[in-house]
PDB file of C-alpha atoms in Angstrom:
ATOM      1  CA  UNK A   1       4.918   9.429  10.213  1.00  0.00           C
ATOM      2  CA  UNK A   2       3.256   8.074  13.311  1.00  0.00           C
ATOM      3  CA  UNK A   3       5.708   5.502  14.654  1.00  0.00           C
ATOM      4  CA  UNK A   4       3.354   4.275  17.373  1.00  0.00           C
ATOM      5  CA  UNK A   5       0.711   3.327  14.816  1.00  0.00           C
ATOM      6  CA  UNK A   6       3.309   1.625  12.624  1.00  0.00           C
ATOM      7  CA  UNK A   7       4.594  -0.346  15.614  1.00  0.00           C
ATOM      8  CA  UNK A   8       1.065  -1.477  16.509  1.00  0.00           C
ATOM      9  CA  UNK A   9       0.442  -2.460  12.871  1.00  0.00           C
ATOM     10  CA  UNK A  10       3.734  -4.401  12.812  1.00  0.00           C
ATOM     11  CA  UNK A  11       2.873  -6.233  16.037  1.00  0.00           C
ATOM     12  CA  UNK A  12      -0.603  -7.096  14.737  1.00  0.00           C
ATOM     13  CA  UNK A  13       0.951  -8.308  11.484  1.00  0.00           C
ATOM     14  CA  UNK A  14       3.395 -10.485  13.429  1.00  0.00           C
ATOM     15  CA  UNK A  15       0.571 -11.954  15.515  1.00  0.00           C
ATOM     16  CA  UNK A  16      -1.503 -12.712  12.435  1.00  0.00           C
ATOM     17  CA  UNK A  17       1.370 -14.445  10.639  1.00  0.00           C
ATOM     18  CA  UNK A  18       2.348 -16.371  13.779  1.00  0.00           C
ATOM     19  CA  UNK A  19      -1.246 -17.549  14.240  1.00  0.00           C
ATOM     20  CA  UNK A  20      -1.544 -18.576  10.586  1.00  0.00           C
ATOM     21  CA  UNK A  21       1.688 -20.574  10.778  1.00  0.00           C
ATOM     22  CA  UNK A  22       0.677 -22.143  14.092  1.00  0.00           C
ATOM     23  CA  UNK A  23      -2.700 -23.174  12.670  1.00  0.00           C
ATOM     24  CA  UNK A  24      -1.204 -24.565   9.451  1.00  0.00           C
ATOM     25  CA  UNK A  25       1.834 -26.395  10.791  1.00  0.00           C
ATOM     26  CA  UNK A  26       1.386 -26.557  14.538  1.00  0.00           C
ATOM     27  CA  UNK A  27       4.831 -25.045  15.104  1.00  0.00           C
ATOM     28  CA  UNK A  28       6.098 -21.570  15.811  1.00  0.00           C
ATOM     29  CA  UNK A  29       8.260 -19.623  13.389  1.00  0.00           C
ATOM     30  CA  UNK A  30      11.665 -18.270  14.501  1.00  0.00           C
ATOM     31  CA  UNK A  31      11.673 -14.588  15.389  1.00  0.00           C
ATOM     32  CA  UNK A  32      13.828 -13.212  12.550  1.00  0.00           C
ATOM     33  CA  UNK A  33      11.792 -14.698   9.654  1.00  0.00           C
ATOM     34  CA  UNK A  34       8.636 -13.618  11.479  1.00  0.00           C
ATOM     35  CA  UNK A  35       9.885 -10.026  11.687  1.00  0.00           C
ATOM     36  CA  UNK A  36      10.960 -10.052   8.023  1.00  0.00           C
ATOM     37  CA  UNK A  37       7.625 -11.464   6.880  1.00  0.00           C
ATOM     38  CA  UNK A  38       5.793  -8.901   9.010  1.00  0.00           C
ATOM     39  CA  UNK A  39       7.757  -5.975   7.577  1.00  0.00           C
ATOM     40  CA  UNK A  40       7.195  -7.151   4.011  1.00  0.00           C
ATOM     41  CA  UNK A  41       3.515  -7.838   4.725  1.00  0.00           C
ATOM     42  CA  UNK A  42       3.039  -4.406   6.257  1.00  0.00           C
ATOM     43  CA  UNK A  43       4.691  -2.746   3.251  1.00  0.00           C
ATOM     44  CA  UNK A  44       2.499  -4.793   0.876  1.00  0.00           C
ATOM     45  CA  UNK A  45      -0.589  -3.831   2.851  1.00  0.00           C
ATOM     46  CA  UNK A  46       0.299  -0.118   2.720  1.00  0.00           C
ATOM     47  CA  UNK A  47       0.841  -0.358  -1.042  1.00  0.00           C
ATOM     48  CA  UNK A  48      -2.598  -1.954  -1.421  1.00  0.00           C
ATOM     49  CA  UNK A  49      -4.153   0.838   0.647  1.00  0.00           C
ATOM     50  CA  UNK A  50      -2.602   3.411  -1.699  1.00  0.00           C
ATOM     51  CA  UNK A  51      -3.822   1.459  -4.728  1.00  0.00           C
ATOM     52  CA  UNK A  52      -7.427   1.475  -3.551  1.00  0.00           C
ATOM     53  CA  UNK A  53      -7.235   5.078  -2.313  1.00  0.00           C
ATOM     54  CA  UNK A  54      -6.028   6.273  -5.722  1.00  0.00           C
ATOM     55  CA  UNK A  55      -8.659   4.151  -7.438  1.00  0.00           C
ATOM     56  CA  UNK A  56     -11.325   5.750  -5.224  1.00  0.00           C
ATOM     57  CA  UNK A  57      -9.952   9.206  -6.031  1.00  0.00           C
ATOM     58  CA  UNK A  58     -10.191   8.472  -9.750  1.00  0.00           C
ATOM     59  CA  UNK A  59     -13.806   7.321  -9.468  1.00  0.00           C
ATOM     60  CA  UNK A  60     -14.756  10.221  -7.210  1.00  0.00           C
ATOM     61  CA  UNK A  61     -13.159  12.698  -9.607  1.00  0.00           C
ATOM     62  CA  UNK A  62     -15.686  11.557 -12.216  1.00  0.00           C
ATOM     63  CA  UNK A  63     -18.660  11.557  -9.850  1.00  0.00           C
ATOM     64  CA  UNK A  64     -18.124  14.329  -7.297  1.00  0.00           C
ATOM     65  CA  UNK A  65     -15.717  16.924  -8.605  1.00  0.00           C
ATOM     66  CA  UNK A  66     -14.886  19.589  -6.074  1.00  0.00           C
ATOM     67  CA  UNK A  67     -16.916  17.936  -3.337  1.00  0.00           C
ATOM     68  CA  UNK A  68     -16.491  19.017   0.265  1.00  0.00           C
ATOM     69  CA  UNK A  69     -16.945  15.618   1.860  1.00  0.00           C
ATOM     70  CA  UNK A  70     -14.530  14.791   4.728  1.00  0.00           C
ATOM     71  CA  UNK A  71     -13.841  11.350   3.247  1.00  0.00           C
ATOM     72  CA  UNK A  72     -12.893  12.960  -0.052  1.00  0.00           C
ATOM     73  CA  UNK A  73     -10.525  15.347   1.723  1.00  0.00           C
ATOM     74  CA  UNK A  74      -8.964  12.424   3.602  1.00  0.00           C
ATOM     75  CA  UNK A  75      -8.385  10.543   0.347  1.00  0.00           C
ATOM     76  CA  UNK A  76      -6.880  13.664  -1.200  1.00  0.00           C
ATOM     77  CA  UNK A  77      -4.533  14.164   1.766  1.00  0.00           C
ATOM     78  CA  UNK A  78      -3.506  10.526   1.582  1.00  0.00           C
ATOM     79  CA  UNK A  79      -2.865  10.346  -2.155  1.00  0.00           C
ATOM     80  CA  UNK A  80      -1.608  13.820  -3.007  1.00  0.00           C
ATOM     81  CA  UNK A  81       1.939  13.399  -1.589  1.00  0.00           C
ATOM     82  CA  UNK A  82       2.395  10.384  -3.860  1.00  0.00           C
ATOM     83  CA  UNK A  83       0.763  11.848  -6.957  1.00  0.00           C
ATOM     84  CA  UNK A  84       2.169  15.400  -6.765  1.00  0.00           C
ATOM     85  CA  UNK A  85       5.671  14.527  -8.043  1.00  0.00           C
ATOM     86  CA  UNK A  86       4.158  12.810 -11.083  1.00  0.00           C
ATOM     87  CA  UNK A  87       1.917  15.808 -11.743  1.00  0.00           C
ATOM     88  CA  UNK A  88       4.980  18.057 -11.760  1.00  0.00           C
ATOM     89  CA  UNK A  89       6.709  15.834 -14.327  1.00  0.00           C
ATOM     90  CA  UNK A  90       3.777  15.611 -16.732  1.00  0.00           C
ATOM     91  CA  UNK A  91       2.743  18.605 -18.827  1.00  0.00           C
ATOM     92  CA  UNK A  92      -0.869  19.811 -18.512  1.00  0.00           C
ATOM     93  CA  UNK A  93      -3.120  17.958 -20.936  1.00  0.00           C
ATOM     94  CA  UNK A  94      -6.322  19.961 -20.979  1.00  0.00           C
ATOM     95  CA  UNK A  95      -7.873  18.712 -17.748  1.00  0.00           C
ATOM     96  CA  UNK A  96      -6.741  15.116 -18.195  1.00  0.00           C
ATOM     97  CA  UNK A  97      -4.646  13.830 -15.282  1.00  0.00           C
ATOM     98  CA  UNK A  98      -2.411  10.915 -16.276  1.00  0.00           C
ATOM     99  CA  UNK A  99      -0.453  10.826 -13.017  1.00  0.00           C
ATOM    100  CA  UNK A 100      -2.508   7.925 -11.547  1.00  0.00           C
ATOM    101  CA  UNK A 101      -1.333   5.714 -14.418  1.00  0.00           C
ATOM    102  CA  UNK A 102       2.285   6.306 -13.484  1.00  0.00           C
ATOM    103  CA  UNK A 103       1.513   5.803  -9.790  1.00  0.00           C
ATOM    104  CA  UNK A 104      -0.178   2.483 -10.631  1.00  0.00           C
ATOM    105  CA  UNK A 105       2.927   1.437 -12.589  1.00  0.00           C
ATOM    106  CA  UNK A 106       5.084   2.347  -9.580  1.00  0.00           C
ATOM    107  CA  UNK A 107       2.757   0.413  -7.261  1.00  0.00           C
ATOM    108  CA  UNK A 108       3.024  -2.616  -9.548  1.00  0.00           C
ATOM    109  CA  UNK A 109       6.827  -2.388  -9.519  1.00  0.00           C
ATOM    110  CA  UNK A 110       6.837  -2.146  -5.708  1.00  0.00           C
ATOM    111  CA  UNK A 111       4.527  -5.163  -5.400  1.00  0.00           C
ATOM    112  CA  UNK A 112       6.759  -7.221  -7.698  1.00  0.00           C
ATOM    113  CA  UNK A 113       9.856  -6.134  -5.761  1.00  0.00           C
ATOM    114  CA  UNK A 114       8.225  -7.071  -2.443  1.00  0.00           C
ATOM    115  CA  UNK A 115       7.284 -10.465  -3.848  1.00  0.00           C
ATOM    116  CA  UNK A 116      10.846 -11.097  -5.015  1.00  0.00           C
ATOM    117  CA  UNK A 117      12.223  -9.892  -1.680  1.00  0.00           C
ATOM    118  CA  UNK A 118       9.879 -12.197   0.216  1.00  0.00           C
ATOM    119  CA  UNK A 119      10.808 -15.195  -1.928  1.00  0.00           C
ATOM    120  CA  UNK A 120      14.533 -14.459  -1.659  1.00  0.00           C
ATOM    121  CA  UNK A 121      14.231 -14.304   2.141  1.00  0.00           C
ATOM    122  CA  UNK A 122      12.171 -17.497   2.166  1.00  0.00           C
ATOM    123  CA  UNK A 123       9.057 -15.910   3.642  1.00  0.00           C
ATOM    124  CA  UNK A 124       6.937 -15.713   0.467  1.00  0.00           C
ATOM    125  CA  UNK A 125       4.310 -18.161   1.707  1.00  0.00           C
ATOM    126  CA  UNK A 126       3.924 -16.352   5.008  1.00  0.00           C
ATOM    127  CA  UNK A 127       2.546 -13.090   3.651  1.00  0.00           C
ATOM    128  CA  UNK A 128      -1.031 -13.735   2.514  1.00  0.00           C
ATOM    129  CA  UNK A 129      -1.515 -10.670   0.269  1.00  0.00           C
ATOM    130  CA  UNK A 130       1.625 -10.776  -1.834  1.00  0.00           C
TER     131      UNK A 130
END
């Protein structure tokens, strides 16, 4: 995990939320709710990245099986650590990989949990992609 990149992403998230609140209300948000909203927003954004990366892997597995494209390798390196535990749990089904379905269910559960966490902390309206 690259902590420097995560810190930059968190700071950019905080700036974006602070600017949105300042433009909407004309006031600044206290620091603690801003940090909480930024952490939840960053987690929601990372979950969305995984959703679209897995979706791209599914489509590319139909179109370009065994391709040697660098973008395909990057998507594989990004999604494989998440999908590998599900592949170990599921028995082989004759070339049919059902692990993305279970990953999508897990992503949905995480998104719902982040939404409930944001609403319980009172920062639900601050995170645009929840």
